[in-house]
Structure formats: C-alpha cells, structure tokens
CSV table of C-alpha atoms in Angstrom, one decimal:
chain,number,residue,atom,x,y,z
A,173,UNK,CA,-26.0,4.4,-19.0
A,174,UNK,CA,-23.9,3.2,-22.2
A,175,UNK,CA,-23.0,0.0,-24.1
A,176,UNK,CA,-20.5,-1.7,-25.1
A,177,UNK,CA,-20.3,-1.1,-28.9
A,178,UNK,CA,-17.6,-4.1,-29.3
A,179,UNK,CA,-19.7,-6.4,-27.7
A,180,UNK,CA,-23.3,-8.2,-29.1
A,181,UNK,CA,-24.9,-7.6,-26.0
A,182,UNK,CA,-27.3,-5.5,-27.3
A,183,UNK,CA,-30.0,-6.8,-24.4
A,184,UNK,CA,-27.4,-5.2,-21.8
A,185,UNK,CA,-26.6,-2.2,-20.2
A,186,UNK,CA,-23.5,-1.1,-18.4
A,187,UNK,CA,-23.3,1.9,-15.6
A,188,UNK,CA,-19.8,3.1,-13.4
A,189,UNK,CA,-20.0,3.5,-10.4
A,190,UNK,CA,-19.5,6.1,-7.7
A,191,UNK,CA,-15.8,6.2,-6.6
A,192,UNK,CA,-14.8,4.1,-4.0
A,193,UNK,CA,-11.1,3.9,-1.7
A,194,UNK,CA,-9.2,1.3,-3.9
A,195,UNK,CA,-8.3,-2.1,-2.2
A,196,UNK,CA,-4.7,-2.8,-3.7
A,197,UNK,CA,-3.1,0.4,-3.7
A,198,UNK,CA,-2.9,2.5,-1.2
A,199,UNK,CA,-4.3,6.1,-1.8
A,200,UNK,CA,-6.1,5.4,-4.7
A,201,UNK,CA,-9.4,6.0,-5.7
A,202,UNK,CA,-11.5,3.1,-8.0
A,203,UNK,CA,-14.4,2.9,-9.7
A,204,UNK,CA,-16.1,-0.1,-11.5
A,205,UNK,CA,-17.9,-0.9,-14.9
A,206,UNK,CA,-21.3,-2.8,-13.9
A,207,UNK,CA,-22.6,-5.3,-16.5
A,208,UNK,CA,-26.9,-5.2,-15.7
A,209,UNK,CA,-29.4,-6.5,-15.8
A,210,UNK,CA,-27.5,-9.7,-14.2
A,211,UNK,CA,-30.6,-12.2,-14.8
A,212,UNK,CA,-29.6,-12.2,-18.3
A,213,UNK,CA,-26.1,-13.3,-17.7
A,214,UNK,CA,-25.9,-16.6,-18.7
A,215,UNK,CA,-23.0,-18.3,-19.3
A,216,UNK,CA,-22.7,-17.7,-22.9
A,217,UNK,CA,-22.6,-13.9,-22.6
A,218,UNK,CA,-21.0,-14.3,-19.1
A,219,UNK,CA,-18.2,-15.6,-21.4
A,220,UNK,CA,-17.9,-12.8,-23.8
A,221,UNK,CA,-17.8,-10.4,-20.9
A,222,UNK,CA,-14.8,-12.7,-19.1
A,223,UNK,CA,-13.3,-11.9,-22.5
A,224,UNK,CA,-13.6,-8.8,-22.5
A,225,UNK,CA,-11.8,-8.0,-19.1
A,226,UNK,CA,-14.7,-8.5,-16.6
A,227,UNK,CA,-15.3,-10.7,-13.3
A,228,UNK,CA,-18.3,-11.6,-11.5
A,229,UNK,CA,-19.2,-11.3,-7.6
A,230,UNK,CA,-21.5,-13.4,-7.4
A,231,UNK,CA,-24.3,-12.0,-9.2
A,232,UNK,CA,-22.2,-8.7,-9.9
A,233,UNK,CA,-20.6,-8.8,-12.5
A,234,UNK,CA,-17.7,-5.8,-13.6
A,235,UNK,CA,-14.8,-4.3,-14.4
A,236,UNK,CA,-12.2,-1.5,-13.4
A,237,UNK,CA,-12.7,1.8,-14.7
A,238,UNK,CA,-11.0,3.9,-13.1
A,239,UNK,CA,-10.7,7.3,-14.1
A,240,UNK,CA,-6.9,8.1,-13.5
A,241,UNK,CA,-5.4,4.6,-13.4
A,242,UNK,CA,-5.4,1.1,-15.7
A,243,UNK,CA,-3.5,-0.5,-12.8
A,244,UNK,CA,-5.7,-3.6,-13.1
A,245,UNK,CA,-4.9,-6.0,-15.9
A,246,UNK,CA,-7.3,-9.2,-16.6
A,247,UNK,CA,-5.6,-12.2,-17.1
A,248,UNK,CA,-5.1,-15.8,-18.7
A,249,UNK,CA,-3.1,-18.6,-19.0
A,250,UNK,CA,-3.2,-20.5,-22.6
A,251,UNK,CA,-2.8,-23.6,-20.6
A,252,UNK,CA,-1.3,-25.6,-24.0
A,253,UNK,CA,2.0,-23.4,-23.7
A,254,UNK,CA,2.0,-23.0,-19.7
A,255,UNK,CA,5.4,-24.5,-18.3
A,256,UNK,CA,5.7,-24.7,-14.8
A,257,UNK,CA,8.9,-23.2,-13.1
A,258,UNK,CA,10.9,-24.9,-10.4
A,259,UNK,CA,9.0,-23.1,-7.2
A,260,UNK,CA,5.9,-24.6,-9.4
A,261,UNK,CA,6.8,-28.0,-9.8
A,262,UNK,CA,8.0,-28.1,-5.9
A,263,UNK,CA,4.5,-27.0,-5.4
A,264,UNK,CA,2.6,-29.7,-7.7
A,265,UNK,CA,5.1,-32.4,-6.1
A,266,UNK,CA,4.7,-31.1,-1.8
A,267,UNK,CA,1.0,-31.3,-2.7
A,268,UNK,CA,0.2,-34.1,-5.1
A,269,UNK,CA,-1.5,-35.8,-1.8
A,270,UNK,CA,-4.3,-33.9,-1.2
A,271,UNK,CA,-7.7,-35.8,-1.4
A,272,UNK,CA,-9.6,-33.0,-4.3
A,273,UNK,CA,-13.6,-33.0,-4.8
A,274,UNK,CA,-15.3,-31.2,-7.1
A,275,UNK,CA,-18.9,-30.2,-5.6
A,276,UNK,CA,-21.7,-28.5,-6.7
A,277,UNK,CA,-21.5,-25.1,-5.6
A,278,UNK,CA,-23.8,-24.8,-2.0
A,279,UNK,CA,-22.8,-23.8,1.6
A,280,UNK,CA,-21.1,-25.9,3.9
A,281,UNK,CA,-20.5,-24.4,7.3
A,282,UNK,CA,-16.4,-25.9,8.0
A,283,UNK,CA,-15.8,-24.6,4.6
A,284,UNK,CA,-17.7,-21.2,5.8
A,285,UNK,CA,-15.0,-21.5,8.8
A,286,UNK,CA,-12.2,-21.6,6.9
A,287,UNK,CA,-13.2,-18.6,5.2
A,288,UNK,CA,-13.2,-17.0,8.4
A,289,UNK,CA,-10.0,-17.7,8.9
A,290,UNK,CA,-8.6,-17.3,5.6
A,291,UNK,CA,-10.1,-13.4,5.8
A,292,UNK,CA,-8.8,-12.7,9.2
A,293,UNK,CA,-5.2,-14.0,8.4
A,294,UNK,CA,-4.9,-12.5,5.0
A,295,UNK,CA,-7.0,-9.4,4.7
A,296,UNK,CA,-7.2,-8.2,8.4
A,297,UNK,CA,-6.4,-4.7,7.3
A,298,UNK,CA,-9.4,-4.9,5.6
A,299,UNK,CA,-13.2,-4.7,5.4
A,300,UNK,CA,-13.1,-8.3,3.9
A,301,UNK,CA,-12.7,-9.7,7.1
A,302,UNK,CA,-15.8,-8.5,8.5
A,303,UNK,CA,-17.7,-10.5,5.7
A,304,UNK,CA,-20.9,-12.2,7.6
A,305,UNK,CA,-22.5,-15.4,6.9
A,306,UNK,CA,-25.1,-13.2,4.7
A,307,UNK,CA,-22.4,-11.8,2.9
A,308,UNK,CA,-20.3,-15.0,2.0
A,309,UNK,CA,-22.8,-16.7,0.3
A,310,UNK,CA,-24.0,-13.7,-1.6
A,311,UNK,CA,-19.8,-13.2,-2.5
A,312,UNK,CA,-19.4,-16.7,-3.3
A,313,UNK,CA,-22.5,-19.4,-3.8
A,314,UNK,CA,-24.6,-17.2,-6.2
A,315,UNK,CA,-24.5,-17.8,-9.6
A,316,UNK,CA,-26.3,-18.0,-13.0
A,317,UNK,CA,-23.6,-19.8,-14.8
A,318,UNK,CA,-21.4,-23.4,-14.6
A,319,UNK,CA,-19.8,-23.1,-11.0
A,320,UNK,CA,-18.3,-25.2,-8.9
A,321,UNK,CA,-17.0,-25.7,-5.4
A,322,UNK,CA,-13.2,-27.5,-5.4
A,323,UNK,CA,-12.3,-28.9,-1.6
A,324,UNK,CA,-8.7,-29.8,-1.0
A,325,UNK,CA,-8.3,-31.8,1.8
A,326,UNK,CA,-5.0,-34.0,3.8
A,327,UNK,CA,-5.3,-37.7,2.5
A,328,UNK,CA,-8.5,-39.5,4.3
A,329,UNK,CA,-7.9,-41.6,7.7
A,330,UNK,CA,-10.2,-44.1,6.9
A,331,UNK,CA,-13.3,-43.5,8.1
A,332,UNK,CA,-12.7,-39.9,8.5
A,333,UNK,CA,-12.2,-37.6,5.7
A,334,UNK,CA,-8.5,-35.4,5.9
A,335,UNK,CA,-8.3,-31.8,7.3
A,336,UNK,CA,-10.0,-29.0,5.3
A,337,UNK,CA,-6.9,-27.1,3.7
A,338,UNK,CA,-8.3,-25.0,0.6
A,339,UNK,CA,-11.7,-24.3,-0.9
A,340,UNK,CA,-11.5,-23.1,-4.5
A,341,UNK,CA,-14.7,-21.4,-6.3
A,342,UNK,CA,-14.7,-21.6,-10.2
A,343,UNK,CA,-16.6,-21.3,-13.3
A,344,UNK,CA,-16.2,-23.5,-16.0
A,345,UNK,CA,-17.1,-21.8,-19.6
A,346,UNK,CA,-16.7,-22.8,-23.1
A,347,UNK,CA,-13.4,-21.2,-23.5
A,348,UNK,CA,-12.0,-21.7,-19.8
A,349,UNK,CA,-11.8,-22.0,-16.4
A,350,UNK,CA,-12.2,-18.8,-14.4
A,351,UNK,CA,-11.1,-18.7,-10.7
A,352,UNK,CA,-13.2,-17.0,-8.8
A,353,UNK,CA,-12.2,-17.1,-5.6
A,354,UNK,CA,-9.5,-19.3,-3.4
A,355,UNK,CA,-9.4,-19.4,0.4
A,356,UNK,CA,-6.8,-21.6,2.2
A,357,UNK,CA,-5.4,-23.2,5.8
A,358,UNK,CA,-3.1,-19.8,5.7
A,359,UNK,CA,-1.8,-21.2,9.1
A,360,UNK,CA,0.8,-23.8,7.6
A,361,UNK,CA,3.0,-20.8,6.6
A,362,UNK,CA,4.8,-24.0,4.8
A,363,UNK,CA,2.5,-24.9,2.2
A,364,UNK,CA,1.5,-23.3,-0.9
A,365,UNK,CA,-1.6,-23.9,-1.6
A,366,UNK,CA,-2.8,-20.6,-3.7
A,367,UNK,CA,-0.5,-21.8,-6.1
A,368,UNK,CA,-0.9,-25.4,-6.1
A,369,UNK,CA,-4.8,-24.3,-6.9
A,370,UNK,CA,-4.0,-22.6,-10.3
A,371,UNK,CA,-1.9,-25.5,-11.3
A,372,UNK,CA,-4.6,-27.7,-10.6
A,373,UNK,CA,-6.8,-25.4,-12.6
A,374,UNK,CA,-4.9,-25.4,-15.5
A,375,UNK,CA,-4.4,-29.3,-15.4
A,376,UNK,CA,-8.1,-29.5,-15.2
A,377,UNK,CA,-8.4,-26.8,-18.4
A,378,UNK,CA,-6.2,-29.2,-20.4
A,379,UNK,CA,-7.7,-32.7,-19.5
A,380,UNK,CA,-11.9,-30.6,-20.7
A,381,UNK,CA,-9.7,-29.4,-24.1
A,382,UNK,CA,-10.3,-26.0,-22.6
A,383,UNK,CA,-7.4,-23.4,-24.1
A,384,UNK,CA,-7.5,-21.1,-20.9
A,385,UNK,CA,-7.3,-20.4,-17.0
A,386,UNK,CA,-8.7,-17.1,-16.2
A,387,UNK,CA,-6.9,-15.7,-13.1
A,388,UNK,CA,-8.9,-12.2,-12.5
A,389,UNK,CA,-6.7,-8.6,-12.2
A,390,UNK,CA,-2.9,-8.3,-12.4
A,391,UNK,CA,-1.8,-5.6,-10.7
A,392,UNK,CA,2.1,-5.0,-10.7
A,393,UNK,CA,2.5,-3.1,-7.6
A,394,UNK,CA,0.5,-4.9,-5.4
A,395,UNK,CA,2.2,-8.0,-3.8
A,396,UNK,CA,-1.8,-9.4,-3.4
A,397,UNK,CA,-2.1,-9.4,-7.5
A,398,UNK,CA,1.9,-9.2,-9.0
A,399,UNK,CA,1.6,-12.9,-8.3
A,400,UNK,CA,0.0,-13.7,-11.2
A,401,UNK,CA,2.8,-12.9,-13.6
A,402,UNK,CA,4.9,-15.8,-12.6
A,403,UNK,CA,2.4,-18.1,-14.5
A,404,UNK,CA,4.3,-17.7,-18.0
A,405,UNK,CA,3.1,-17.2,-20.3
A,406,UNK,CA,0.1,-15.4,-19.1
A,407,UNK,CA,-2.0,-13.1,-21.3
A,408,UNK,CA,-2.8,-9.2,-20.5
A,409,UNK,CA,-5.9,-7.2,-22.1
A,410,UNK,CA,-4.7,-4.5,-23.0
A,411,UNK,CA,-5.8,-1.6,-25.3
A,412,UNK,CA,-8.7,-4.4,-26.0
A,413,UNK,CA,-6.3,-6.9,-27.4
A,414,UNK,CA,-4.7,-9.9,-25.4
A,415,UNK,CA,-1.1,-9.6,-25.0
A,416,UNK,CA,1.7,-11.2,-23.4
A,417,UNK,CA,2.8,-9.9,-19.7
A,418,UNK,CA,6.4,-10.4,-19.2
A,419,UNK,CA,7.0,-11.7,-15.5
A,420,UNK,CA,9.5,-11.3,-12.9
C-alpha cells in the first residue's frame, strides 16, 4: 500500500487494484486507485479526495489508474463563469415544469423501478443492468457524507403527485456539488433530462455560494463520457493541476 504524499491524509491508505475489462472503451484494460479505510471518510477529507480526481461508489471511494492509459479526466464546472449554450437553454426552458424535491437519501421502490429501467435501456450491453436490489442500494444510498436524493417529476394532478421522470443522487460539500449518479424516463427519446440535471445542479451550486459542480470522468472517445465537455467552461485535472478542457 502507498499514500498520497500531496494529500494530508496521513490516517489513509490507498491500494490499486487488480485489472479489470474497462467499461468505456472497448478493449481496454482498467484498474482503480482505492482510498481505505472508508469509515474515515467524512466529508471533509471526502472533499480533498473529490479534488484530487476521485469519486465515491457508495462507500468506495477511487480513482483511475490505469497503467497504459489517462483516458479518464475528473471534472468541474466553476458555475460563476458557466454560460449555457442554445441546446442548453432549450433544455432549461422544455423542462422548467418539472415538480423537483430534494429528499434525504433512503430507498424508495418506483424510484428503484426506474432504475431498472434506466439500466436496461442505457447500459444493456452491460453488467450494469443486472444490478439487484442488494446491489442498488449499496451503489447508490450508502454514504458517510452530505447526500441527497433529487426526484424530478411531470407537474402534480392534484391529488396525485406527476410521473417519476429522473432520480438524481448528489453530494453536497464545502466546495461543490458532486453528481453522483442520474437515472432517467430514457423512454421519452424527446426529453433531455441528463442534461436538464446538471443545469439544475449548477443553479443549485450558485443559489448555496458554492464555486463548483463536479461531474465525475471525461472521457473523449466515449460518447457515454465526451458529454461532459459541452458544459464550458469545464475544468480538467490534469498533471495534478485543474485546467480548462476545450469542448466540441
């Protein structure tokens, strides 16, 4: 085991794992930086390690490191200079009726549901959708710091509340919000919801005075993780400094 010299962590340890078939590109091989133990990740030190290029799976908490590739890129958005394009703002506007909750993160089976049918429309080719009920809430609803649960719903028809469209997990920490995980109606091949969640996030950053939305691994040639770069400006670390990515 080593540790991370940069960081004043001096209570944790860090181990890599055993190689494993990378999930973005095809033919790769990955392997992951492990942050332990995780009962000592609080939210303070779970906020240097965000900083420092990692993400948390529930309790897990990591980072690539790979031996032959630096693909994966961690991300932010200083939400002060973020300016919305025009596929954006049609987003904000199409969307600017859902009925939004923020919950305290705990299971709810039609959000469970949804889930289901997020993973089977989305990652059918692969081993995501064969996540159980176990697995979900060990993936998603653990945690040791600030988390929330974000429901996005069709406006209300009194007394009923609106159709379930999106579920967004994040973590709110002194220097931003971190997005965790979003799972959506990925039916209503109209809507665009993913992205309609990241402006959200970022308008909630800026009305907490938060400076940044953390948006997890850009990866350029994967269409599942290129996404990312069309939220300018958005922030790369790389070579262990924050820089700006350049989108499409």
């Amino acid at each position: 085991m080593t540790q991370l010299k940069e960081l004043p962590l001096t209570a944790l340890q860090f181990y890599a794992t055993a190689p494993y078939p990378c999930s973005y590109l095809p033919g790769k091989t990955a392997r992951s930086q492990v942050a332990t133990p995780s009962h000592l990740i609080h939210a303070d030190l779970y906020g240097e390690l965000v900083n420092a290029g990692f993400r948390r799976s529930g309790l897990y908490t990591y980072r690539p490191y790979c031996d032959e590739c630096n693909a994966c890129t961690a991300t932010r958005i200083p939400v002060s200079r973020f300016e919305p394009n025009r596929s954006q703002r049609r987003s904000w506007k199409k969307h600017a009726g859902l009925d939004i909750r923020v919950l305290n993160l705990g299971y709810q089976e039609e959000h469970y549901q949804l889930y289901q049918h997020y993973q089977n429309e989305r990652h059918a080719d692969s081993d995501l959708d064969q996540d159980n009920h176990d697995q979900y809430m060990q993936f998603l609803l653990q945690s040791r710091v600030n988390s929330r649960v974000v429901e996005f719903r069709d406006g209300p028809q009194d007394p009923y509340p609106g159709r379930l469209r999106m579920v967004s997990m994040i973590d709110i920490l002194d220097q931003g919000i971190s997005s965790v995980y979003t799972f959506f109606d990925a039916s209503n091949t109209a809507a665009s919801y993913g992205n309609f969640s990241i402006l959200w996030q970022i308008q909630q950053a800026l009305e907490l005075n938060l400076p940044y939305v953390y948006l997890g691994y850009y990866i350029q040639n994967s269409e599942k993780m290129s996404y990312k770069a069309k939220f300018q400006p958005i922030e790369g670390l790389m070579n262990d400094h924050w820089q700006p990515i350049i989108g499409p």
